Short mmCIF file of C-alpha atoms and ligand atoms in Angstrom, two decimals:
data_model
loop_
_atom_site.label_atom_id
_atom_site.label_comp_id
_atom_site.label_asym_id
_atom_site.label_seq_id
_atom_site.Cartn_x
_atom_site.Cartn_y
_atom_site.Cartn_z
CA UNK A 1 116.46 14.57 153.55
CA UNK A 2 115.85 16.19 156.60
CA UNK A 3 116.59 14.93 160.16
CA UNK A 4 114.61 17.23 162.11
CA UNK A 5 111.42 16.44 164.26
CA UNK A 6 108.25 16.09 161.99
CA UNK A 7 106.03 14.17 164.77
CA UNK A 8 105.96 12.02 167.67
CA UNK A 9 104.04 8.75 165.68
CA UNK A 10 107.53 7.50 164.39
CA UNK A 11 109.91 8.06 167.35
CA UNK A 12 110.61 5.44 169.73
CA UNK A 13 110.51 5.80 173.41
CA UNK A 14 114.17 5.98 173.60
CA UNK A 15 114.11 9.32 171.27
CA UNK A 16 111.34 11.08 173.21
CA UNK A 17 113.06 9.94 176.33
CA UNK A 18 116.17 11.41 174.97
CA UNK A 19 114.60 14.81 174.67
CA UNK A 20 112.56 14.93 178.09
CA UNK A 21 115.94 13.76 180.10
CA UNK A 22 117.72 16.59 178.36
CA UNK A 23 114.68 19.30 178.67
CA UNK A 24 115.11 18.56 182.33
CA UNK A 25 118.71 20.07 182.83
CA UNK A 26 117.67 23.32 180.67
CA UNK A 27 114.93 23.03 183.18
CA UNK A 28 116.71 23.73 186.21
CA UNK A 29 120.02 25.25 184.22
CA UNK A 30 120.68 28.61 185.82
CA UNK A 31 117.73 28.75 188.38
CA UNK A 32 115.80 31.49 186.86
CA UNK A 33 118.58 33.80 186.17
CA UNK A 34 119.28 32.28 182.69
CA UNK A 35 123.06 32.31 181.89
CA UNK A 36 122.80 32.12 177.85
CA UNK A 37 125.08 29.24 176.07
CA UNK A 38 127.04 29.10 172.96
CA UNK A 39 125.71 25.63 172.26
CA UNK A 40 124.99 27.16 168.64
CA UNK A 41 126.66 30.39 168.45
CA UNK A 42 126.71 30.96 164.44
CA UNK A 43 123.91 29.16 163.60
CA UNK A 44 120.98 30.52 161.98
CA UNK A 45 117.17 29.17 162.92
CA UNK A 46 114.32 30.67 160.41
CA UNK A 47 110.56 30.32 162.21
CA UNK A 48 108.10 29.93 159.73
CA UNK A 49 104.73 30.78 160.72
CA UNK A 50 101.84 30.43 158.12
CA UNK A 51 99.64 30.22 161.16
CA UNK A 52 98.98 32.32 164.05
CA UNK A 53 100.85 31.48 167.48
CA UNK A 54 101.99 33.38 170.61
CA UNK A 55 103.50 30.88 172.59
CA UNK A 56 104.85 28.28 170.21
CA UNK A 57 106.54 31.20 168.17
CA UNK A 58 108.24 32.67 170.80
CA UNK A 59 109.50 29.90 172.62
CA UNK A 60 111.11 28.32 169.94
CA UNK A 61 112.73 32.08 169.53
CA UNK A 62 113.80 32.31 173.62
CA UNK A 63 114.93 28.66 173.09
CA UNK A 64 117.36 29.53 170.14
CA UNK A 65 118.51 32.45 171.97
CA UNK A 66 119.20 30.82 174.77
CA UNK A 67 121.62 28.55 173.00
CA UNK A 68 123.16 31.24 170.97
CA UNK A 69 121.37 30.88 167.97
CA UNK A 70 120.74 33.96 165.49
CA UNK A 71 116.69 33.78 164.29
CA UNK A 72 114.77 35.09 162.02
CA UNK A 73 110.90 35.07 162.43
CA UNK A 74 108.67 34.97 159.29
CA UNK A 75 104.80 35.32 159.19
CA UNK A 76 102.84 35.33 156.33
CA UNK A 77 100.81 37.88 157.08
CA UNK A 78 103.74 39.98 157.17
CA UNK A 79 105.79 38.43 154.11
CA UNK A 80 105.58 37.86 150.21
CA UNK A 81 102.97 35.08 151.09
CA UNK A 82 100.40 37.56 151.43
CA UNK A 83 101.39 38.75 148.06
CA UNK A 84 100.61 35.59 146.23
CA UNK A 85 104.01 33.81 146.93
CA UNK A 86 104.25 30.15 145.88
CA UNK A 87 104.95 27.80 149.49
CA UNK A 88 107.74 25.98 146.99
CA UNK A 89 108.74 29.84 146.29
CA UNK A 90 108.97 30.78 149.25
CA UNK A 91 111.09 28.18 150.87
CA UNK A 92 113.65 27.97 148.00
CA UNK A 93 114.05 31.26 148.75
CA UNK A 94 114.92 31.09 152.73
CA UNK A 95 116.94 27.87 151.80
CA UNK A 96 118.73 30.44 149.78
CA UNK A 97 119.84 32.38 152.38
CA UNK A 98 121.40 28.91 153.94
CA UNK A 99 119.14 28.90 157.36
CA UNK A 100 120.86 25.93 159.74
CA UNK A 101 116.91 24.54 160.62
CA UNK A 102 113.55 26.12 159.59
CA UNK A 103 110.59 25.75 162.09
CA UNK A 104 107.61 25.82 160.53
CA UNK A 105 103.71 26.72 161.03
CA UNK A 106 100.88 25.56 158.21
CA UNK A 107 97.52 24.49 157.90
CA UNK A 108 98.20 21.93 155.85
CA UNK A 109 98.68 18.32 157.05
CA UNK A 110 102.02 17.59 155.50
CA UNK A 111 103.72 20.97 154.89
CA UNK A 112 106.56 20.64 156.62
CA UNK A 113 106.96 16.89 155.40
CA UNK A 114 106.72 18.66 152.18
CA UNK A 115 109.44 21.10 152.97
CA UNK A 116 111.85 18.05 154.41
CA UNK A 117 111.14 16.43 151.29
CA UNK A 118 112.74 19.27 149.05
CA UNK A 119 115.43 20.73 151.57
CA UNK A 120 118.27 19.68 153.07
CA UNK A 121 118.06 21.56 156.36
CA UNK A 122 116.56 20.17 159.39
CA UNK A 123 112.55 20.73 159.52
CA UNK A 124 111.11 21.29 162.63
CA UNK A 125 107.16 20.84 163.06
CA UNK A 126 105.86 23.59 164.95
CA UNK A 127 101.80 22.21 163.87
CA UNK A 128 101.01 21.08 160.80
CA UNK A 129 96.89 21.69 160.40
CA UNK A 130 95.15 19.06 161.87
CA UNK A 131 98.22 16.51 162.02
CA UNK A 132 100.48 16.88 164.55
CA UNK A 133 102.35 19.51 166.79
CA UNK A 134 105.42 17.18 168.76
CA UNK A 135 106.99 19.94 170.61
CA UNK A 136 103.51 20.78 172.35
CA UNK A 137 103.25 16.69 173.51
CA UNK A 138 106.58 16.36 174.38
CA UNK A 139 106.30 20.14 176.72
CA UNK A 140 103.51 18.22 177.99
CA UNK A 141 104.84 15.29 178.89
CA UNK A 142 107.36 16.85 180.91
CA UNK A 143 104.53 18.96 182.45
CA UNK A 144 102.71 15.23 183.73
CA UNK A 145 106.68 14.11 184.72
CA UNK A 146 106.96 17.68 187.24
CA UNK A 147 103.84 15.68 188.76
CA UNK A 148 103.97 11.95 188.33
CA UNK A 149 107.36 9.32 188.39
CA UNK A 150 105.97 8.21 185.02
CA UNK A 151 103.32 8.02 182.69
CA UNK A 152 102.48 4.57 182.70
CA UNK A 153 99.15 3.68 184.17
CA UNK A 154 98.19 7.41 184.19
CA UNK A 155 94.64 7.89 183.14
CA UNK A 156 94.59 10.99 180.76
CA UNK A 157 91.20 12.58 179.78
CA UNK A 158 91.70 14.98 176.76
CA UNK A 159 88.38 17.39 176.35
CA UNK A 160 87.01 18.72 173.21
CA UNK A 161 87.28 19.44 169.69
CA UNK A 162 89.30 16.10 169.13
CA UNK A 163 89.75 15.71 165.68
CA UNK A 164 90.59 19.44 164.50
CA UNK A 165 93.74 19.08 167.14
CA UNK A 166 97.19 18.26 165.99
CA UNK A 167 98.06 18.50 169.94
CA UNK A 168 95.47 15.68 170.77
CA UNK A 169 96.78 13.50 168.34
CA UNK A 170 100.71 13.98 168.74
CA UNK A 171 99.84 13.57 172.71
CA UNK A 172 97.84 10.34 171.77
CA UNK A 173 100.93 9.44 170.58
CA UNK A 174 103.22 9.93 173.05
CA UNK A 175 100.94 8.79 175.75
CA UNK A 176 100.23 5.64 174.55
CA UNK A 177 103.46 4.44 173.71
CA UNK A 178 104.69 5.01 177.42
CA UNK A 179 101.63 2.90 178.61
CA UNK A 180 99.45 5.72 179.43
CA UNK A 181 95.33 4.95 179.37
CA UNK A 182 93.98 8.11 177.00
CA UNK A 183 90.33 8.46 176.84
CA UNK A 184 88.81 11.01 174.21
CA UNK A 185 85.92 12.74 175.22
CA UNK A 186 83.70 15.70 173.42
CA UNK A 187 80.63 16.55 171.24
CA UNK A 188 80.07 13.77 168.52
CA UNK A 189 81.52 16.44 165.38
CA UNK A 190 84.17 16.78 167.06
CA UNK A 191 84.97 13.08 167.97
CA UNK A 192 84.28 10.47 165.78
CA UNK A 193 84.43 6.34 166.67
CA UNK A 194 87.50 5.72 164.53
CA UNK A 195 89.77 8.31 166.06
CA UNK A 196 90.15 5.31 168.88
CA UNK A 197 92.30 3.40 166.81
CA UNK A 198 95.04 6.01 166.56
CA UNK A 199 96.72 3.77 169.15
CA UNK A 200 96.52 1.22 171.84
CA UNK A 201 94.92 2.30 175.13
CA UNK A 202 92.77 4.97 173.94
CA UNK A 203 88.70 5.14 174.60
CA UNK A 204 86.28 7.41 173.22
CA UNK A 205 83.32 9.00 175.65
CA UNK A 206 80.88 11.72 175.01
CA UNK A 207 80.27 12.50 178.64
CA UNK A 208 82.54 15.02 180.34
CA UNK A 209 82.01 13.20 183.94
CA UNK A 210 82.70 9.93 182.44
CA UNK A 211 86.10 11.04 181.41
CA UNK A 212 87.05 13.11 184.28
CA UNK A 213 86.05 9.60 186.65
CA UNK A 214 89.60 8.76 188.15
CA UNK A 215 91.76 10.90 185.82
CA UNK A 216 95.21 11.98 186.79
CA UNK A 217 95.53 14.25 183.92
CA UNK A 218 92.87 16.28 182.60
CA UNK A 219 93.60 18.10 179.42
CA UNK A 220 91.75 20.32 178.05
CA UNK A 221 91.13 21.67 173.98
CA UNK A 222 89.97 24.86 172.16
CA UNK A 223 87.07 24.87 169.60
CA UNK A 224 89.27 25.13 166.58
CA UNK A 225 86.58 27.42 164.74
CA UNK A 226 88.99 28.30 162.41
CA UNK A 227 88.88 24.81 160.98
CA UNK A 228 85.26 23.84 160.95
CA UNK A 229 84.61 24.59 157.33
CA UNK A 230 81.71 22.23 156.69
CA UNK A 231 79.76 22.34 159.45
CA UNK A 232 80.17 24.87 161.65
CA UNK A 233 79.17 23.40 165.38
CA UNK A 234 76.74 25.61 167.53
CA UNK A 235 78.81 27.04 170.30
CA UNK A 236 76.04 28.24 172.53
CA UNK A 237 76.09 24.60 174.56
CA UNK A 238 79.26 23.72 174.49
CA UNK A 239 80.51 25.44 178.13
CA UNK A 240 77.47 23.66 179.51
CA UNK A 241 78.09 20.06 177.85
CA UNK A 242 81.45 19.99 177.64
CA UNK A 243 83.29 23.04 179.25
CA UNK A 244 85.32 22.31 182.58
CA UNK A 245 83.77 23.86 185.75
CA UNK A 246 84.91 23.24 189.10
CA UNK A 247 82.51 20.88 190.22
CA UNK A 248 83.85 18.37 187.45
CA UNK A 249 87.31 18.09 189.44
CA UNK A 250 85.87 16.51 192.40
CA UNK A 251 85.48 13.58 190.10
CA UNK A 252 89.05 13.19 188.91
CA UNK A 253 92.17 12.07 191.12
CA UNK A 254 91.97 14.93 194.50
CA UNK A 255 95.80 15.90 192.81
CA UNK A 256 95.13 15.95 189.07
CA UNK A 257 95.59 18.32 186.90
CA UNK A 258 94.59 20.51 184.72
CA UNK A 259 96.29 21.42 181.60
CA UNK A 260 95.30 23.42 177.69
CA UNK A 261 98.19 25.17 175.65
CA UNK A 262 96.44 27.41 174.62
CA UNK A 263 95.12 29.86 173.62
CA UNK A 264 92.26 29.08 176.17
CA UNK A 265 88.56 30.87 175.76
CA UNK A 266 87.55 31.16 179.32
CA UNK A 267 83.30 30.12 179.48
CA UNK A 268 84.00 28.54 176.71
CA UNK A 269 86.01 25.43 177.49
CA UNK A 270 87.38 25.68 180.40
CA UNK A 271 85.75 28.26 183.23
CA UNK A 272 88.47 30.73 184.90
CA UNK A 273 87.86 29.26 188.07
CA UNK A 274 89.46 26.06 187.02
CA UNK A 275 92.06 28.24 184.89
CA UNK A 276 93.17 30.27 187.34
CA UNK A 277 92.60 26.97 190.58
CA UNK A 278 95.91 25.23 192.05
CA UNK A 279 95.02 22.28 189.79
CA UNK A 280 96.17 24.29 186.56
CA UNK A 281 99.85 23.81 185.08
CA UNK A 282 99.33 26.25 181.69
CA UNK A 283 101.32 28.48 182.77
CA UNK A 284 104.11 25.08 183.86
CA UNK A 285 103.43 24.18 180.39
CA UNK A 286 104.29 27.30 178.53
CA UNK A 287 107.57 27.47 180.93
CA UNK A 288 108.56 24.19 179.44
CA UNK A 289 108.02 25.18 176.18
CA UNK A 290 111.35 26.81 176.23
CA UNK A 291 113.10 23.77 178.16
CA UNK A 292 111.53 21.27 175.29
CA UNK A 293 112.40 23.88 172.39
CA UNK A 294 116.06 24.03 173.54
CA UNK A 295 116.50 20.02 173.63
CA UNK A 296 115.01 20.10 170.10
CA UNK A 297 117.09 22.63 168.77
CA UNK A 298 119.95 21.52 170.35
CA UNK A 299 119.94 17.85 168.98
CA UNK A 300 118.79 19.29 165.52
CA UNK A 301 121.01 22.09 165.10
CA UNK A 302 124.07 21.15 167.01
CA UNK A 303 127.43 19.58 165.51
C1 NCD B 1 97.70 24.94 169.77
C2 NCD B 1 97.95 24.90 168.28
O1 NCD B 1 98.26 25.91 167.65
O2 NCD B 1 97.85 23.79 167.77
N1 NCD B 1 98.30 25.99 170.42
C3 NCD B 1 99.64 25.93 170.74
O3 NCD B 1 100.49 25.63 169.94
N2 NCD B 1 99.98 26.19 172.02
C4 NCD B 1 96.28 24.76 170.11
C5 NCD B 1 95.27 25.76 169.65
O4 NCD B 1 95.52 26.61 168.82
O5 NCD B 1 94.14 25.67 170.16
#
């Protein structure tokens, strides 16, 4: 049985506490000239990617570098997969080759539960369909701590296509157990009623101004096209109903901010000016990517 990092709905705050106190040293560890570590010098770290990523993928790649790790990247596009591999296949085969952790990438809810399941190695999810993604809420959770002592009483509005996101739900997750108020907000499709109940503290709006009202935090989602099978939602409105325009912040907290990870379609849910305004942290968020990714791999991999 595995004893990686599946998701953030079963940790305690002690455990995600553990990891943010620990991404803050590789945080300020070597001041921008990074001095590499042998933390896990001969150890192995396979990424599995079934799914397309830029940032996760790489950051979980500087991460194990950064900590000595040897790693292997794997994307189906470019592997057996794509010529009819079994998943089971496929991972009996890189558990094979002894790997100390796999991180892995699916569209499936449950793959890498799956994979923990049948391998002894640590699993680490990297997003798992429309499930979870624990690494991207606990980066961003240490993106909110750069900016705020804590993240109880924060008010944090998260924008747009709510239920296809495995980083809305693992943040729901992590906000509300530290006391944070969450409310949902986005076009009906995209949010049903029931997703309110995913924990304590979190309301649902359709009406962008409505969420934005007071908010210290305002994050922001990407129309997951790629997973709106049955019916496909018409695009052409969404910037003006629910995209995030600079007038909008005027309505939140005068220092809140503005956060996504990405990829972000500029017009389309956020506009550039708010991308690119002193309110955004993406780029904060991707740069703690690596901090987060090294406190996971180190308590995962390490003696
Ligand atoms: C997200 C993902 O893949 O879940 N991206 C990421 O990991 N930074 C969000 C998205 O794809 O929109």
């Amino acid at each position: 049985m595995s004893n990686g990092l599946l998701g953030i709905e079963k940790l305690d705050r002690a455990e995600i506490e553990a990891y943010l106190n620990r991404a803050k040293f590789f945080q300020t560890h070597g001041e921008g000239q990074f001095k590499k570590l042998d933390t896990l010098r001969g150890k192995t770290l396979v990424n599995l990617f079934f799914e397309n990523s830029t940032r996760t993928r790489t950051s979980f790649e500087i991460a194990a570098k950064r900590l000595g790790a040897d790693t292997i990247s794997i994307s189906s596009s470019g592997s057996s997969v794509s010529k009819g591999e079994s998943l089971v296949d496929t991972l009996n085969t890189l558990a094979a080759m002894r790997p100390h952790a796999i991180v892995m990438r699916h569209a499936a809810s449950g793959a890498p539960h799956f994979l923990a399941r049948h391998l002894s190695m640590p699993i680490i999810n990297a997003g798992d369909g429309m499930h979870e993604h624990p690494t991207q809420a606990l980066l961003d959770a240490l993106t909110i701590l750069d900016h705020r002592p804590m993240l109880e009483g924060l008010r944090v509005a998260i924008i747009g296509d709510i239920i296809h996101s495995r980083v809305a739900r693992s943040n729901i997750y992590l906000l509300s157990k530290f006391g944070a108020e969450v409310v949902l907000c986005g076009p009906a499709p995209m949010l049903p009623p029931e997703l309110a109940k995913l924990a304590p503290g979190v309301t649902i709006t359709h009406d962008i101004r409505e969420a934005i009202g007071g908010a210290h935090v305002i994050m922001m989602l990407r129309v997951q096209l790629e997973r709106q099978h049955e019916t496909p939602f018409p695009t052409g409105d969404y910037f003006r109903f629910h995209g995030l325009r600079l007038e909008h912040l005027s309505l939140a907290q005068p220092d809140a901010i503005v956060m996504h990870p990405g990829p972000i379609n500029r017009g389309r849910e956020i506009s550039s000016e708010v991308a690119d305004s002193r309110h955004s942290v993406i780029l904060n968020q991707v740069e703690n990517g690596v901090a987060i990714r090294m406190a996971v791999l180190e308590k995962v991999m390490g003696a």
